[in-house]
Coordinates of C-alpha atoms and ligand atoms in Angstrom, one line a residue:
M29 CA 26.0 -60.8 -3.6
S30 CA 22.7 -59.6 -0.4
Q31 CA 23.5 -56.4 -1.4
P32 CA 21.5 -54.6 -4.4
R33 CA 22.4 -53.2 -6.8
V34 CA 22.9 -49.8 -7.9
S35 CA 21.7 -48.5 -11.7
A36 CA 24.0 -46.5 -13.6
V37 CA 24.7 -45.7 -17.4
V38 CA 28.4 -45.0 -18.0
L39 CA 29.2 -42.4 -21.4
I40 CA 32.0 -43.3 -23.2
S41 CA 33.4 -41.0 -26.2
G42 CA 36.2 -44.1 -27.2
S43 CA 38.2 -47.2 -26.0
G44 CA 36.1 -47.6 -23.7
S45 CA 39.2 -49.6 -20.6
N46 CA 37.5 -48.7 -18.8
L47 CA 34.0 -49.3 -18.9
Q48 CA 35.3 -52.4 -18.9
A49 CA 37.1 -52.8 -15.8
L50 CA 33.1 -51.7 -14.6
L51 CA 31.5 -54.4 -16.4
D52 CA 34.2 -56.7 -15.6
T53 CA 33.9 -56.2 -11.3
A54 CA 30.3 -55.7 -11.8
A55 CA 29.8 -59.7 -13.2
S56 CA 32.0 -60.5 -10.4
D57 CA 31.2 -58.7 -7.3
L58 CA 30.2 -55.1 -7.6
P59 CA 27.0 -54.7 -7.4
L60 CA 26.2 -52.0 -9.8
E61 CA 23.8 -53.0 -12.9
I62 CA 25.1 -51.0 -15.8
R63 CA 22.0 -50.9 -17.6
A64 CA 23.1 -48.5 -20.2
V65 CA 25.9 -46.7 -22.6
I66 CA 25.6 -44.4 -24.8
S67 CA 28.5 -42.4 -27.0
N68 CA 28.6 -39.4 -28.7
R69 CA 30.9 -41.3 -31.5
A70 CA 29.4 -44.5 -33.3
D71 CA 32.9 -45.8 -33.5
A72 CA 34.1 -45.8 -30.1
Y73 CA 34.8 -49.2 -29.4
G74 CA 33.7 -49.2 -26.2
L75 CA 30.2 -50.2 -28.4
E76 CA 31.3 -52.6 -29.2
R77 CA 32.4 -53.9 -25.0
A78 CA 28.7 -53.1 -24.6
A79 CA 27.1 -55.8 -27.0
E80 CA 29.6 -58.6 -25.8
A81 CA 28.5 -58.0 -22.3
C82 CA 24.5 -57.9 -23.0
V83 CA 24.7 -54.4 -22.2
P84 CA 22.2 -52.1 -24.1
S85 CA 24.3 -48.7 -26.0
R86 CA 23.1 -46.0 -28.2
V87 CA 24.8 -43.5 -30.3
L88 CA 23.5 -40.1 -29.9
D89 CA 26.2 -37.8 -32.3
H90 CA 26.8 -34.1 -31.3
T91 CA 27.4 -33.3 -34.1
R92 CA 23.7 -33.5 -35.2
F93 CA 22.7 -31.5 -33.0
P94 CA 23.1 -27.3 -33.2
D95 CA 24.7 -26.4 -30.4
R96 CA 25.5 -27.7 -26.4
E97 CA 21.7 -27.6 -24.8
T98 CA 20.0 -29.2 -27.6
F99 CA 22.8 -32.0 -28.1
E100 CA 22.2 -32.4 -24.2
A101 CA 18.6 -32.3 -24.0
A102 CA 18.3 -35.2 -26.3
L103 CA 20.9 -37.0 -23.8
A104 CA 18.8 -36.0 -20.8
E105 CA 15.9 -37.6 -22.3
L106 CA 17.9 -40.3 -23.1
I107 CA 20.0 -40.8 -19.9
D108 CA 16.4 -40.6 -17.7
G109 CA 14.8 -43.7 -20.0
F110 CA 17.1 -45.5 -18.3
E111 CA 16.5 -44.3 -14.7
P112 CA 19.5 -44.8 -13.4
E113 CA 20.7 -44.2 -10.0
L114 CA 24.4 -43.2 -11.5
V115 CA 25.7 -41.1 -14.4
L116 CA 29.4 -42.4 -15.1
L117 CA 31.1 -40.5 -17.3
A118 CA 34.9 -43.1 -18.3
G119 CA 36.4 -41.4 -21.4
F120 CA 33.2 -39.0 -22.2
M121 CA 34.6 -36.6 -24.5
R122 CA 31.9 -33.5 -24.2
I123 CA 32.0 -30.7 -21.5
L124 CA 28.6 -30.2 -19.8
T125 CA 26.6 -27.6 -19.8
P126 CA 26.4 -26.2 -15.6
E127 CA 22.3 -27.0 -16.3
F128 CA 23.1 -30.2 -17.6
V129 CA 25.7 -30.8 -14.3
A130 CA 22.7 -29.9 -12.1
R131 CA 20.4 -31.9 -13.0
Y132 CA 22.9 -35.2 -12.0
S133 CA 24.6 -33.4 -8.8
G134 CA 25.8 -35.8 -6.4
R135 CA 25.0 -38.4 -8.9
M136 CA 27.7 -38.3 -11.9
V137 CA 31.0 -38.4 -11.0
N138 CA 34.4 -38.5 -14.0
I139 CA 37.6 -40.2 -13.8
H140 CA 40.2 -38.6 -14.6
P141 CA 44.1 -39.5 -16.0
A142 CA 46.1 -36.7 -13.6
L143 CA 46.2 -35.8 -10.0
L144 CA 43.6 -33.1 -9.5
P145 CA 43.7 -30.8 -9.1
A146 CA 47.3 -30.9 -11.2
Y147 CA 46.8 -31.1 -14.9
P148 CA 42.8 -30.7 -15.1
G149 CA 41.9 -30.9 -19.3
L150 CA 44.0 -32.2 -21.9
H151 CA 47.1 -33.7 -22.1
T152 CA 47.8 -34.9 -19.1
H153 CA 50.7 -37.3 -18.8
R154 CA 52.9 -35.1 -20.8
R155 CA 52.5 -32.1 -19.3
C156 CA 53.5 -33.9 -16.1
L157 CA 56.1 -35.3 -17.9
E158 CA 56.7 -31.3 -19.1
A159 CA 57.1 -30.3 -15.2
G160 CA 59.5 -33.1 -14.1
D161 CA 57.0 -34.3 -11.7
T162 CA 57.7 -37.4 -9.8
E163 CA 54.3 -38.9 -9.9
H164 CA 51.2 -39.2 -11.4
G165 CA 48.4 -40.8 -11.3
A166 CA 44.2 -40.4 -11.8
S167 CA 41.7 -39.1 -9.5
I168 CA 37.7 -40.0 -9.9
H169 CA 34.9 -36.7 -8.9
F170 CA 31.9 -35.3 -8.8
V171 CA 31.4 -33.8 -11.2
T172 CA 30.5 -29.5 -11.5
A173 CA 30.0 -27.2 -14.2
E174 CA 33.8 -25.9 -14.0
V175 CA 36.4 -28.5 -16.0
D176 CA 38.0 -31.4 -14.1
G177 CA 37.2 -29.5 -11.1
G178 CA 34.5 -31.1 -9.0
P179 CA 35.4 -32.6 -5.4
V180 CA 37.4 -35.5 -5.9
F181 CA 37.1 -38.6 -3.1
L182 CA 39.3 -41.3 -5.1
Q183 CA 43.2 -41.0 -6.6
V184 CA 45.6 -43.7 -7.2
R185 CA 49.6 -42.9 -7.2
V186 CA 51.9 -43.7 -9.4
A187 CA 56.2 -42.9 -9.9
V188 CA 56.8 -41.7 -13.0
D189 CA 60.3 -43.6 -13.9
E190 CA 63.3 -41.3 -15.6
D191 CA 62.4 -43.1 -18.9
D192 CA 59.1 -42.2 -19.1
D193 CA 57.4 -41.1 -22.7
A194 CA 53.8 -39.8 -22.8
D195 CA 53.0 -43.1 -23.3
S196 CA 54.5 -44.7 -20.9
L197 CA 53.2 -43.2 -18.8
A198 CA 49.4 -42.9 -20.0
A199 CA 50.2 -47.1 -20.2
R200 CA 50.8 -47.3 -16.7
V201 CA 48.6 -44.6 -15.2
L202 CA 45.2 -46.3 -17.2
T203 CA 46.2 -49.8 -16.0
Q204 CA 45.6 -48.4 -12.2
E205 CA 42.5 -46.6 -13.6
H206 CA 41.2 -50.2 -14.2
R207 CA 41.3 -50.4 -10.6
L208 CA 40.5 -47.2 -9.4
Y209 CA 36.6 -46.7 -11.0
P210 CA 35.2 -49.9 -9.6
A211 CA 37.6 -48.8 -6.9
A212 CA 35.2 -45.6 -6.5
V213 CA 32.0 -47.0 -7.9
R214 CA 31.9 -50.2 -4.9
L215 CA 31.5 -47.1 -2.6
L216 CA 29.0 -45.5 -4.2
C217 CA 27.2 -48.4 -4.2
E218 CA 27.2 -48.6 -0.5
G219 CA 26.5 -45.8 0.5
R220 CA 29.8 -44.4 2.1
V221 CA 30.8 -41.5 0.0
R222 CA 28.4 -38.6 -1.5
L223 CA 27.8 -35.2 -2.0
H224 CA 26.8 -32.6 1.1
D225 CA 26.5 -28.8 0.5
G226 CA 29.4 -29.2 -3.0
R227 CA 31.8 -31.0 0.2
V228 CA 32.3 -35.3 0.2
L229 CA 31.0 -37.5 2.9
L230 CA 33.1 -39.9 3.6
D231 CA 30.5 -42.6 5.9
G232 CA 29.0 -39.6 6.9
Q233 CA 31.9 -37.3 7.9
P234 CA 33.9 -34.5 5.8
L235 CA 36.5 -36.0 3.8
A236 CA 39.2 -33.6 4.7
Q237 CA 42.3 -34.6 1.3
P238 CA 40.9 -37.7 -1.2
L239 CA 41.0 -41.3 0.1
Q240 CA 44.3 -43.1 -1.2
L241 CA 43.7 -46.9 -3.4
E242 CA 46.5 -48.7 -2.1
P243 CA 49.4 -49.5 -4.2
A244 CA 48.9 -52.8 -6.4
N245 CA 51.4 -56.2 -5.1
Ligands
GRF316 C1 40.9 -42.4 -19.5 O1 42.1 -42.2 -19.3 C2 40.3 -41.9 -18.4 O2 40.3 -40.9 -17.3 C3 40.1 -40.4 -19.4 O3 39.9 -40.6 -20.6 C4 40.5 -42.6 -21.0 C5 39.1 -42.8 -21.6 O4 40.3 -44.4 -21.3 N1 39.3 -39.3 -18.8 P1 39.1 -45.4 -22.5 O5 38.2 -45.3 -23.2 O6 38.5 -45.8 -20.7 O7 39.9 -46.7 -22.4

């Protein structure tokens, strides 16, 4: 691979299957160097995935801090110690303050299991079914102070089946997330997508609508 690698730290809280997708793609053809995995939970399975891939990991337990600000100060110090270009949130279940978000503006992205702006927050699959939607999916967005509200640049769509329940729908969306996050990170690594004045530019031009990942074969 001739392209220089873009460095990143991945933040997780749980299973880390999206982390795994990034690790796997970085090991094959994504110009990404994952310098560290940071979890706010010591029991996150994603920490084992990091170890398996020989990527350093750290645990920063938010319950050991008196408030969000002191936790985030320690988190920022930990992240910055790895000098990453990108901060990738992959199932990181903490709400972030505007100050923390501003520190990584344009460099921090998140994956969310819904077609944003629909269904920010939790229980997206159940809410989608309750609304009777025929389509669901996942989105990658730059992180801003608004929870799940930053500019979206890539989505994948998943058809809702008549007999879906929240678990079956979540599983199909998650499978697509594992294609989505590496594709989004590729756009960032290649410098094709960036945030400018609060808007997404694709190849230097404003992006009117989020890009859509082709359905899997
Ligand atoms: C994913 O559904 C992601 O979209 C959401 O949290 C979940 C994390 O799953 N933000 P995993 O830890 O990557 O398996």
